[in-house]
JSON list of C-alpha atoms in Angstrom, two decimals:
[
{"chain": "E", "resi": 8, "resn": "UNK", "atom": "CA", "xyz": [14.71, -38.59, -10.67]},
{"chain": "E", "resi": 9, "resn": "UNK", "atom": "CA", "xyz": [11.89, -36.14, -11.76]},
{"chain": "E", "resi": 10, "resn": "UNK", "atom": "CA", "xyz": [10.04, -36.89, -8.60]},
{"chain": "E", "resi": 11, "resn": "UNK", "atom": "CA", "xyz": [12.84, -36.58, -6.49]},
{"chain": "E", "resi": 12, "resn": "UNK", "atom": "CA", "xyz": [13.57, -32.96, -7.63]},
{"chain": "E", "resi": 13, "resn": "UNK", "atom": "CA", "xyz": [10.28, -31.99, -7.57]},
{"chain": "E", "resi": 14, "resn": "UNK", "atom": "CA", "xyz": [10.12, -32.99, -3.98]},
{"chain": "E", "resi": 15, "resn": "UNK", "atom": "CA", "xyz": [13.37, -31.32, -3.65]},
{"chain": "E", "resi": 16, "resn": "UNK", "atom": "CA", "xyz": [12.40, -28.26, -4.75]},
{"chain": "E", "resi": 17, "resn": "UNK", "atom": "CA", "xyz": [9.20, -28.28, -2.84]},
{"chain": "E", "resi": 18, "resn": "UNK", "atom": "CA", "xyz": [10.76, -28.33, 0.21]},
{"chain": "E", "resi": 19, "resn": "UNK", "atom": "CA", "xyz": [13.08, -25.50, -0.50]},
{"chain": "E", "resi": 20, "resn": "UNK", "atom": "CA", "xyz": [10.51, -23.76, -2.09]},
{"chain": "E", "resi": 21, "resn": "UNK", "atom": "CA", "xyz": [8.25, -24.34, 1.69]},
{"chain": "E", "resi": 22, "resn": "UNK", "atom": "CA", "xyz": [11.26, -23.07, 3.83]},
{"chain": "E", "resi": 23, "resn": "UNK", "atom": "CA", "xyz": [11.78, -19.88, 1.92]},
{"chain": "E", "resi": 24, "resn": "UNK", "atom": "CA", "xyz": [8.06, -19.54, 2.27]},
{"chain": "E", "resi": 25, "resn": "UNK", "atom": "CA", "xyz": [8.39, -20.12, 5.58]},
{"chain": "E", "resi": 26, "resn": "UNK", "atom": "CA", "xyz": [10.46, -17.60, 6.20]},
{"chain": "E", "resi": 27, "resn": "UNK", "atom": "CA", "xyz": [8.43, -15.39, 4.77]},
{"chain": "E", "resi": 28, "resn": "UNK", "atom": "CA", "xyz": [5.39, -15.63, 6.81]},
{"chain": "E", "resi": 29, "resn": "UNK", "atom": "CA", "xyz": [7.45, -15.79, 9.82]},
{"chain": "E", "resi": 30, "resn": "UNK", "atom": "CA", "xyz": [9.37, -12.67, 9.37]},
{"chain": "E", "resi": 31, "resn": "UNK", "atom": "CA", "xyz": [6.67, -10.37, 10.92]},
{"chain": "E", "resi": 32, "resn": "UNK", "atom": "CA", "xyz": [7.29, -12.45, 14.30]},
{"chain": "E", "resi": 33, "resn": "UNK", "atom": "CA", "xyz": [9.27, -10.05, 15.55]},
{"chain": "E", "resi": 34, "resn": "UNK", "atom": "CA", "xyz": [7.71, -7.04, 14.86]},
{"chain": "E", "resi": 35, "resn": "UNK", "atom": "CA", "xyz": [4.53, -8.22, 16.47]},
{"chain": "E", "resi": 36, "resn": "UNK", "atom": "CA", "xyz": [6.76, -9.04, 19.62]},
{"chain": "E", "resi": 37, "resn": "UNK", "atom": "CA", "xyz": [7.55, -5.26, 19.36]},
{"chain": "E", "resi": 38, "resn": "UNK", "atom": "CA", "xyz": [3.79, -4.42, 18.81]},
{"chain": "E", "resi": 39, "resn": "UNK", "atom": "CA", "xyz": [2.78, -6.93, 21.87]},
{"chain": "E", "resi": 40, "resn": "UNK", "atom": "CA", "xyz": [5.68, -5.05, 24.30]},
{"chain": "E", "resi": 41, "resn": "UNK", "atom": "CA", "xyz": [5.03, -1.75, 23.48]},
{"chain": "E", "resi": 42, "resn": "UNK", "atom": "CA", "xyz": [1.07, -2.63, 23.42]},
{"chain": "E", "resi": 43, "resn": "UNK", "atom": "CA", "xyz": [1.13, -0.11, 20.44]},
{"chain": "E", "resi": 44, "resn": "UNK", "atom": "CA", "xyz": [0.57, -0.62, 16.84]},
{"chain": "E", "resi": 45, "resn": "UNK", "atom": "CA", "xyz": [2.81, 2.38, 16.34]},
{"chain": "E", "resi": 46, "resn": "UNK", "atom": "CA", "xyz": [0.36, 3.26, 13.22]},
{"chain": "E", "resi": 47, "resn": "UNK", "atom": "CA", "xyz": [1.90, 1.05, 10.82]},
{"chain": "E", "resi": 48, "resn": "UNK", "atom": "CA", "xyz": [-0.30, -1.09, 7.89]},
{"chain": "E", "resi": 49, "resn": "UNK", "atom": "CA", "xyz": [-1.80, -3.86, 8.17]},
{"chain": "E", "resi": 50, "resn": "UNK", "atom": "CA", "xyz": [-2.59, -4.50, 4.50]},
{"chain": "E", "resi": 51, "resn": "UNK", "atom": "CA", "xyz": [0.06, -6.41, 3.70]},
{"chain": "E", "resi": 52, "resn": "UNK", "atom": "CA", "xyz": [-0.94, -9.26, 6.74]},
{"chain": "E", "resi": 53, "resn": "UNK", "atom": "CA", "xyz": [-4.50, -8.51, 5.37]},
{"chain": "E", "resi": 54, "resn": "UNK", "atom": "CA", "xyz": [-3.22, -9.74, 2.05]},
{"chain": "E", "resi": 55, "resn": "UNK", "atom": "CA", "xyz": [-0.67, -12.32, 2.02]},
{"chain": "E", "resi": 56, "resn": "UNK", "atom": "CA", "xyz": [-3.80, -14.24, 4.34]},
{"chain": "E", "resi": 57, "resn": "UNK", "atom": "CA", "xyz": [-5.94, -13.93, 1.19]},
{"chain": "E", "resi": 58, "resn": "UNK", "atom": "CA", "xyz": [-3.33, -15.44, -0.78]},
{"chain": "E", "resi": 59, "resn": "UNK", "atom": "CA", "xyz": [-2.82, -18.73, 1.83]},
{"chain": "E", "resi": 60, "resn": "UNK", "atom": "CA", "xyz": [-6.20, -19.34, 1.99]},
{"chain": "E", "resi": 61, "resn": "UNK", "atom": "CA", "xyz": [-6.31, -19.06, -1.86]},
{"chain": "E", "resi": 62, "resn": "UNK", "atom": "CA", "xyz": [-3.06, -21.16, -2.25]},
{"chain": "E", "resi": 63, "resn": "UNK", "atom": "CA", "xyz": [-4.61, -23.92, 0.83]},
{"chain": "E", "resi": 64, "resn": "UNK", "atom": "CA", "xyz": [-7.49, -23.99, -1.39]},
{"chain": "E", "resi": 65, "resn": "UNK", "atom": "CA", "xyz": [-5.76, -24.70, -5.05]},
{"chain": "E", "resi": 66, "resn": "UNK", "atom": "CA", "xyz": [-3.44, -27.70, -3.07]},
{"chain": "E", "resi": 67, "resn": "UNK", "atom": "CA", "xyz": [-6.59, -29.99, -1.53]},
{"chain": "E", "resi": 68, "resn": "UNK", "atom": "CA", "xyz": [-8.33, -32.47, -3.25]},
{"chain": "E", "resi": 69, "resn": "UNK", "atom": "CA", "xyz": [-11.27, -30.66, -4.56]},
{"chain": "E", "resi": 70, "resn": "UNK", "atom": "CA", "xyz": [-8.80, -28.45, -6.75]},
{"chain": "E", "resi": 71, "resn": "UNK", "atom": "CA", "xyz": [-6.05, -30.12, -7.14]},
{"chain": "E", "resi": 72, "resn": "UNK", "atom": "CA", "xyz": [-5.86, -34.15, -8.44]},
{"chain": "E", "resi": 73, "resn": "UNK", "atom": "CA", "xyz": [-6.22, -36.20, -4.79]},
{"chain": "E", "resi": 74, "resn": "UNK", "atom": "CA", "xyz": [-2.97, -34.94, -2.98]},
{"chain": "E", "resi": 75, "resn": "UNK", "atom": "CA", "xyz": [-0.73, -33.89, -5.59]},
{"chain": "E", "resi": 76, "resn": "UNK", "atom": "CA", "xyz": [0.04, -30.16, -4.15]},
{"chain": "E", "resi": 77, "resn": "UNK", "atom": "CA", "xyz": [0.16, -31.38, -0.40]},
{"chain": "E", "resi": 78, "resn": "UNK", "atom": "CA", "xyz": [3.49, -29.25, -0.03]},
{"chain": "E", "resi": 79, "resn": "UNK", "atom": "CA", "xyz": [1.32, -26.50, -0.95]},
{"chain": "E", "resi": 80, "resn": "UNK", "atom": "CA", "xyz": [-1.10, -26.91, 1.10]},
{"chain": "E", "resi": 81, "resn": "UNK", "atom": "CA", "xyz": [0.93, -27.54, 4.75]},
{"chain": "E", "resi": 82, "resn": "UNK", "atom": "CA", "xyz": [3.11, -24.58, 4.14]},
{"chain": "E", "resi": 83, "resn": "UNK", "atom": "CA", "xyz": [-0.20, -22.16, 3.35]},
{"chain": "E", "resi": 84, "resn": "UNK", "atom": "CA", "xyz": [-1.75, -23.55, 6.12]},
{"chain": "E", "resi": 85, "resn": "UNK", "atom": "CA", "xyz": [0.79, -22.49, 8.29]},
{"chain": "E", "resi": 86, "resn": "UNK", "atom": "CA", "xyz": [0.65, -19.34, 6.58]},
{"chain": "E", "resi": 87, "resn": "UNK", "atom": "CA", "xyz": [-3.16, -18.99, 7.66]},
{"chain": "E", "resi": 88, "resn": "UNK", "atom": "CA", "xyz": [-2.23, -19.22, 11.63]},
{"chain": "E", "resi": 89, "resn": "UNK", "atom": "CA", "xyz": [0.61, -16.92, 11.15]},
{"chain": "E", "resi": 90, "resn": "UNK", "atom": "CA", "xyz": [-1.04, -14.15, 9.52]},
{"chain": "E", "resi": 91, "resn": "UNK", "atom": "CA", "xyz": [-4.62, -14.35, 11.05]},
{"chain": "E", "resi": 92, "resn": "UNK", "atom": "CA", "xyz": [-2.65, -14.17, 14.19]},
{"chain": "E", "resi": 93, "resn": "UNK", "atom": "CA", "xyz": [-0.70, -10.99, 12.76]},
{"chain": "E", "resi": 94, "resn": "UNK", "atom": "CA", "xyz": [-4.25, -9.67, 12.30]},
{"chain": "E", "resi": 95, "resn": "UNK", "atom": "CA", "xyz": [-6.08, -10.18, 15.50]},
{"chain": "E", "resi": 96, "resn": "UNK", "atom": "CA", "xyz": [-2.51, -8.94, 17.16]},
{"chain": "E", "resi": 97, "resn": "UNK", "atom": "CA", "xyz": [-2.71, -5.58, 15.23]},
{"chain": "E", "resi": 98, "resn": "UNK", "atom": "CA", "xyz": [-6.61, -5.45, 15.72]},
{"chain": "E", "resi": 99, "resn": "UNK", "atom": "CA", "xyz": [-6.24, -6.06, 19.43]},
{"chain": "E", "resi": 100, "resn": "UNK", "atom": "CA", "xyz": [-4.19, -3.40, 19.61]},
{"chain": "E", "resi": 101, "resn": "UNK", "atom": "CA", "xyz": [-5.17, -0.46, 17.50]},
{"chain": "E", "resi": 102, "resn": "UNK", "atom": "CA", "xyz": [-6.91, 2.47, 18.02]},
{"chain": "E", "resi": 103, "resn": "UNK", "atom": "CA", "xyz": [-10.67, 2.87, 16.75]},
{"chain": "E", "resi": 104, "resn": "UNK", "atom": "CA", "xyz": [-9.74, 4.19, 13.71]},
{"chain": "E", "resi": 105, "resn": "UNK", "atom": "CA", "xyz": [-7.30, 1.50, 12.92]},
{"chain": "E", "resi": 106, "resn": "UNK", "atom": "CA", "xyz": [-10.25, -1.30, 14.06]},
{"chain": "E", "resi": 107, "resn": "UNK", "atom": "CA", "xyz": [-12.20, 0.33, 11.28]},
{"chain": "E", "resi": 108, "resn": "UNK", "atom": "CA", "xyz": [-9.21, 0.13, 8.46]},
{"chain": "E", "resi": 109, "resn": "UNK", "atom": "CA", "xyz": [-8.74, -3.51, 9.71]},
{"chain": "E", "resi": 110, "resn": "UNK", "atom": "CA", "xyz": [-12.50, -4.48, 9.29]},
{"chain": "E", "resi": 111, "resn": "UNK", "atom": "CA", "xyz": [-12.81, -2.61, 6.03]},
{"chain": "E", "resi": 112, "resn": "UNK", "atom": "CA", "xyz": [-9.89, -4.43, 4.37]},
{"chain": "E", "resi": 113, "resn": "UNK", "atom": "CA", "xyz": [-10.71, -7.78, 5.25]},
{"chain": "E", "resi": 114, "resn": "UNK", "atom": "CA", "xyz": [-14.30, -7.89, 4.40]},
{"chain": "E", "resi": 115, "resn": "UNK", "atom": "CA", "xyz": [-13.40, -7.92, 0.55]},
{"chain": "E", "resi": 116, "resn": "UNK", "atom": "CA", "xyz": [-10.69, -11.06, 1.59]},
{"chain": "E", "resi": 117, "resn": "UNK", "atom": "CA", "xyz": [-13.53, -12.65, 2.93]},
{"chain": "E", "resi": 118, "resn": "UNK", "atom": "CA", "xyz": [-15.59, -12.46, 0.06]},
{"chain": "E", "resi": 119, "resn": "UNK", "atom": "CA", "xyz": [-12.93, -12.93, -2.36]},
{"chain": "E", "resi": 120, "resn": "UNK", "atom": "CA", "xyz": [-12.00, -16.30, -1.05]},
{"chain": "E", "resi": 121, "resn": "UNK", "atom": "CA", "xyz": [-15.78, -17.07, -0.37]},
{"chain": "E", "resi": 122, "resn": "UNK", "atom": "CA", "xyz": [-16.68, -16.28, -4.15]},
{"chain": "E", "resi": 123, "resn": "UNK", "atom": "CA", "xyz": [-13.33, -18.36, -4.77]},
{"chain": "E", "resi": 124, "resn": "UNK", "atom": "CA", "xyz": [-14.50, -21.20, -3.08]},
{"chain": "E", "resi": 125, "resn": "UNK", "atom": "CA", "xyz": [-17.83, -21.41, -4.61]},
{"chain": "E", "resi": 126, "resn": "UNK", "atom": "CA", "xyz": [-17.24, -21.01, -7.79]},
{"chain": "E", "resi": 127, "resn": "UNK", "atom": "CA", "xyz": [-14.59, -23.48, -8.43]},
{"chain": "E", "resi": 128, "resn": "UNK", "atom": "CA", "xyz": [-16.71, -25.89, -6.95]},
{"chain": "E", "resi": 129, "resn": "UNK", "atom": "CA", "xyz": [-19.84, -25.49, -8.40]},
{"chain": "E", "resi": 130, "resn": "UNK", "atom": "CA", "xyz": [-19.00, -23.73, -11.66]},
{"chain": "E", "resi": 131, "resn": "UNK", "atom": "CA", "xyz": [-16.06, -25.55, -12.77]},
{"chain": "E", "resi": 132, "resn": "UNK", "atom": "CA", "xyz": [-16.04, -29.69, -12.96]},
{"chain": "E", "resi": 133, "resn": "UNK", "atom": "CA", "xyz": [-12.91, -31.10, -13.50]},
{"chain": "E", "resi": 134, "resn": "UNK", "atom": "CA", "xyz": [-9.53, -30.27, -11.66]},
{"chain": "E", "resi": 135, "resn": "UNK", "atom": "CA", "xyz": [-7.95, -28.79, -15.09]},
{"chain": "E", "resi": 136, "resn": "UNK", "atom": "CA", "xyz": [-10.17, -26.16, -14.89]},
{"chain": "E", "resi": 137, "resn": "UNK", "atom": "CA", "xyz": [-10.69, -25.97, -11.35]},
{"chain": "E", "resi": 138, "resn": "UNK", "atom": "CA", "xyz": [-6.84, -25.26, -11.06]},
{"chain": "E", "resi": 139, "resn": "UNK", "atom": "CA", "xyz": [-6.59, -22.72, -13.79]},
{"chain": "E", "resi": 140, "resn": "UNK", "atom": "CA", "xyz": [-9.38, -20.63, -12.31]},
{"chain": "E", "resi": 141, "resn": "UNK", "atom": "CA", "xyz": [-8.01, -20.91, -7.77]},
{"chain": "E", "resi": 142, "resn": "UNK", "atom": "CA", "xyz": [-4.56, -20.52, -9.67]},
{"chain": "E", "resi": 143, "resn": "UNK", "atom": "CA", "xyz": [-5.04, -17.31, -11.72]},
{"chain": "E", "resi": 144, "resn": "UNK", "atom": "CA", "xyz": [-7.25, -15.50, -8.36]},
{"chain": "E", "resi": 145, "resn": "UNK", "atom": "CA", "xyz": [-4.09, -16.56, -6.65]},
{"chain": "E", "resi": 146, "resn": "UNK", "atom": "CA", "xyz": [-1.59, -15.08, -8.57]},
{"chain": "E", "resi": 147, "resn": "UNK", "atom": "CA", "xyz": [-3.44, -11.82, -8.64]},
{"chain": "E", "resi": 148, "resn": "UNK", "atom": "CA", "xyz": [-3.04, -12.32, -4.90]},
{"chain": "E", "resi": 149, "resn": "UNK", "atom": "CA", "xyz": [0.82, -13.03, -5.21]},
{"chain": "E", "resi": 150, "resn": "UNK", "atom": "CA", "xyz": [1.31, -9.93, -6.73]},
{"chain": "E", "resi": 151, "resn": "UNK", "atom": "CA", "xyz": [-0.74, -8.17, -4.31]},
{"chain": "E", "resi": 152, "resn": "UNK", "atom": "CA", "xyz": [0.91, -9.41, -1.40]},
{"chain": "E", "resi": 153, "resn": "UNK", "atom": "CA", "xyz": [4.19, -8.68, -3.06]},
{"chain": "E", "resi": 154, "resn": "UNK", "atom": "CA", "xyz": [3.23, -5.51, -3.67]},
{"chain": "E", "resi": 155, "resn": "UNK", "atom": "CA", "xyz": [1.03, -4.25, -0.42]},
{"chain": "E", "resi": 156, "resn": "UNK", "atom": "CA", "xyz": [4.36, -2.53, 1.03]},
{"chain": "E", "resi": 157, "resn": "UNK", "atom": "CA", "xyz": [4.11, 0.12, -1.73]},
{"chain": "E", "resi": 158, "resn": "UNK", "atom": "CA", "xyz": [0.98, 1.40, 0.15]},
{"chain": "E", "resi": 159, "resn": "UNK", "atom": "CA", "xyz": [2.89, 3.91, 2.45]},
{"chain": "E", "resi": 160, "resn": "UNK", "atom": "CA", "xyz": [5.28, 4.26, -0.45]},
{"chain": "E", "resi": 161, "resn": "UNK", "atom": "CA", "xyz": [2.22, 5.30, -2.79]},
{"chain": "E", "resi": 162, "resn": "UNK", "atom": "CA", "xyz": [1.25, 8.74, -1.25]},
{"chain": "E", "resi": 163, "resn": "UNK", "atom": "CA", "xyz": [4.82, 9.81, -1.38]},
{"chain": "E", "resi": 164, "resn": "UNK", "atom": "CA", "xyz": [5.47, 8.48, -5.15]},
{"chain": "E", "resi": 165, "resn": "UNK", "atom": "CA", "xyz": [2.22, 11.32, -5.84]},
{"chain": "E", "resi": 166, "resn": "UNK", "atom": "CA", "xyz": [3.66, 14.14, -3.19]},
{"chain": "E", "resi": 167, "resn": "UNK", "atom": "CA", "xyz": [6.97, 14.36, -4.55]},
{"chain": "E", "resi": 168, "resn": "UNK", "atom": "CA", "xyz": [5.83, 15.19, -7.96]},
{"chain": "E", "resi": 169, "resn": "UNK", "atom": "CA", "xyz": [3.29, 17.87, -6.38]},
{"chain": "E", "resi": 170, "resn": "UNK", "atom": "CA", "xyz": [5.89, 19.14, -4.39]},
{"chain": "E", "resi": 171, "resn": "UNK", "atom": "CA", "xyz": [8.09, 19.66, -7.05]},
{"chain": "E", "resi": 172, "resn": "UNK", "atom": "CA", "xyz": [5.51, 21.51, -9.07]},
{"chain": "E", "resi": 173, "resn": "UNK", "atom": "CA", "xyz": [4.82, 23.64, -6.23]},
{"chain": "E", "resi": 174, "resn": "UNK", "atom": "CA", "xyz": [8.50, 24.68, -5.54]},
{"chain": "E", "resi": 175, "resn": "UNK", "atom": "CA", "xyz": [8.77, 25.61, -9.39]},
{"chain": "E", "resi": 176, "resn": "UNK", "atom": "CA", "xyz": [6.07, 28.26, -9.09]},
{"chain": "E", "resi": 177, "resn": "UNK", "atom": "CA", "xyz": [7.11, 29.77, -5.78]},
{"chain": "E", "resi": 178, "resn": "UNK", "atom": "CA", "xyz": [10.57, 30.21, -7.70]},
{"chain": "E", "resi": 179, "resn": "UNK", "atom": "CA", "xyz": [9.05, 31.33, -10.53]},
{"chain": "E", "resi": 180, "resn": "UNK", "atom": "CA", "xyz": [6.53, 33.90, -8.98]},
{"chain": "E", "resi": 181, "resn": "UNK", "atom": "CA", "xyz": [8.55, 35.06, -6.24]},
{"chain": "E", "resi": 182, "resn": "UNK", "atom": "CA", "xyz": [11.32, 36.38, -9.20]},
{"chain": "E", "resi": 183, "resn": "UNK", "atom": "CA", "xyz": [8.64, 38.26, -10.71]},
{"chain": "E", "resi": 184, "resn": "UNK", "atom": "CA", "xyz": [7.17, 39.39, -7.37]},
{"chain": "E", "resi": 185, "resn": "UNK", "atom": "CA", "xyz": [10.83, 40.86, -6.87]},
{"chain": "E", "resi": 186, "resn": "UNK", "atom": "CA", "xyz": [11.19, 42.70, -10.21]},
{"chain": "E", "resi": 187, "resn": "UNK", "atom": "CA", "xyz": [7.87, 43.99, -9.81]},
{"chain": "E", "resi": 188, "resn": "UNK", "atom": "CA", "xyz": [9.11, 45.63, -6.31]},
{"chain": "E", "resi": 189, "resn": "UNK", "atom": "CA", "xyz": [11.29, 48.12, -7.55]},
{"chain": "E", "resi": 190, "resn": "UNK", "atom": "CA", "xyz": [9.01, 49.10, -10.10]},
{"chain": "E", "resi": 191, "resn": "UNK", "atom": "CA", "xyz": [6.23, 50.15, -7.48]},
{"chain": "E", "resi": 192, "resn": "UNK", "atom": "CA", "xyz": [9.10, 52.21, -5.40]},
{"chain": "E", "resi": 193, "resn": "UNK", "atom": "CA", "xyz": [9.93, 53.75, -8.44]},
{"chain": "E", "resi": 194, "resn": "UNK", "atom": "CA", "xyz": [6.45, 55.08, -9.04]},
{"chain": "E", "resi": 195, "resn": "UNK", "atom": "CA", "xyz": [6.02, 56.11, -5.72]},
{"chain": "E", "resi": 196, "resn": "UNK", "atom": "CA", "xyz": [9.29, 58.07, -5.79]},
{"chain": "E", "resi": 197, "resn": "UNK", "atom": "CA", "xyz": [8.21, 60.12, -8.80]},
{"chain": "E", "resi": 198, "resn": "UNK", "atom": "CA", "xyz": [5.00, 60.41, -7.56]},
{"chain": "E", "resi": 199, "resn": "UNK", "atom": "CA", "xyz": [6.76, 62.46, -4.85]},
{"chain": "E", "resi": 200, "resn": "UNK", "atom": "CA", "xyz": [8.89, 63.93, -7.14]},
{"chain": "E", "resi": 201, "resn": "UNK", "atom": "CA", "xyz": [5.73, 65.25, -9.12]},
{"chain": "E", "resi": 202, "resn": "UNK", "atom": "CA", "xyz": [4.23, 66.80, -5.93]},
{"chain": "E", "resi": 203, "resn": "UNK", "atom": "CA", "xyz": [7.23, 68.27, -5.06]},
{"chain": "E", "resi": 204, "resn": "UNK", "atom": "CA", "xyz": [7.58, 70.36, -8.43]},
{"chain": "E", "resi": 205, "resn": "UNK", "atom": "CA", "xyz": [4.21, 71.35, -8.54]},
{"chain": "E", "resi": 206, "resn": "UNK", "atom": "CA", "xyz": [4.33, 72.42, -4.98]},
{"chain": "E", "resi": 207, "resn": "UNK", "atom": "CA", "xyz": [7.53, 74.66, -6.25]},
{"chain": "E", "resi": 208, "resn": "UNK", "atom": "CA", "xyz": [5.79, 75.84, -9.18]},
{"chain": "E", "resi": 209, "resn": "UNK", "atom": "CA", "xyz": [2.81, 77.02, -7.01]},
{"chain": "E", "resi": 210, "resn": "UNK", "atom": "CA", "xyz": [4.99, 78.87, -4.73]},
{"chain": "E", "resi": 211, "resn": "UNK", "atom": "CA", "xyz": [6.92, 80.66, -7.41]},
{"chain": "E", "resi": 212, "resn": "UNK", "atom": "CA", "xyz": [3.20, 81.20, -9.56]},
{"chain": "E", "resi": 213, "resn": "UNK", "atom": "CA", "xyz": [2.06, 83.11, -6.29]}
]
């Protein structure tokens, strides 16, 4: 029984995942057609690749005990051709500058999952320990992934703040800058009031 619903729930668990990865599909058909990134992110593609290769890592044999997380491993496998081909879509076509974003994020995902590999091979020597240390780097990579849409979301969250700040002392300053108006005509009106009673007081002197 225990096997069965684990087996259940693995394959449930690999077609929501599956859905998942595939979702982008059609906004790459979009990117293809219009031959136009159209300046969106590509973090989040960047990302959620680091976390299948983590995730294909933690399910083989060297990780895991012999073939225990198989499920795990087809469905982040698939995962890898999805999003690497999400990637070298959005690379193929970008402009330079987006090139350069694209190169500069990945190079840490490379050397994440490098440094991943390598140490839970050589550092670690039994799967218990193994899988605690690919499975912790991979949940950091969950959240990530999870949470790599919050990077156009991010500048905003800080503007609006800012913005509010700024729209407090125009309000505040621009009261004060109207108050203060009245008071210059004022001096300037008895300014010429002064002139004119000394002019007066001149002409009735001589």
């Amino acid at each position: 029984m225990g096997d069965r619903l684990r087996l259940a729930v693995g394959i449930m668990g690999n077609a929501a995942s599956l859905l998942l990865y595939a979702a982008p599909i059609l906004t790459f058909s979009r990117v293809i057609r219009k031959k136009s990134t159209e300046e969106f992110s590509c973090a989040p593609y960047i990302i959620a690749l680091l976390n299948c290769l983590l995730y294909t890592w933690y399910g083989l044999p060297v990780v895991s005990y012999r073939w225990e997380n198989f499920p795990v491993v087809s469905i982040n496998g698939l995962g890898i051709l999805l999003e690497f081909s999400f990637v070298v879509i959005y690379f193929w076509f970008a402009s330079a500058t987006g090139k350069m974003k694209v190169a500069v994020t990945v190079t840490p995902v490379i050397l994440v999952s490098c440094t991943t590999f390598i140490v839970s091979s050589f550092a670690f020597h039994d799967h218990r320990h193994r899988k605690l240390f690919v499975g912790s780097v991979g949940l950091v990579a969950s959240v990530a992934m999870y949470g790599s849409p919050l990077v156009v979301v991010a500048p905003n969250l800080v503007g609006c703040p800012l913005s509010i700040l700024q729209l407090m002392l125009y309000c505040k300053y621009r009261k004060r800058g109207i108050m203060e108006e009245p008071n210059k005509w004022d001096l300037e009106k008895n300014d010429e009031k002064s002139k004119h009673l000394q002019l007066a007081t001149n002409e009735s002197t001589y």
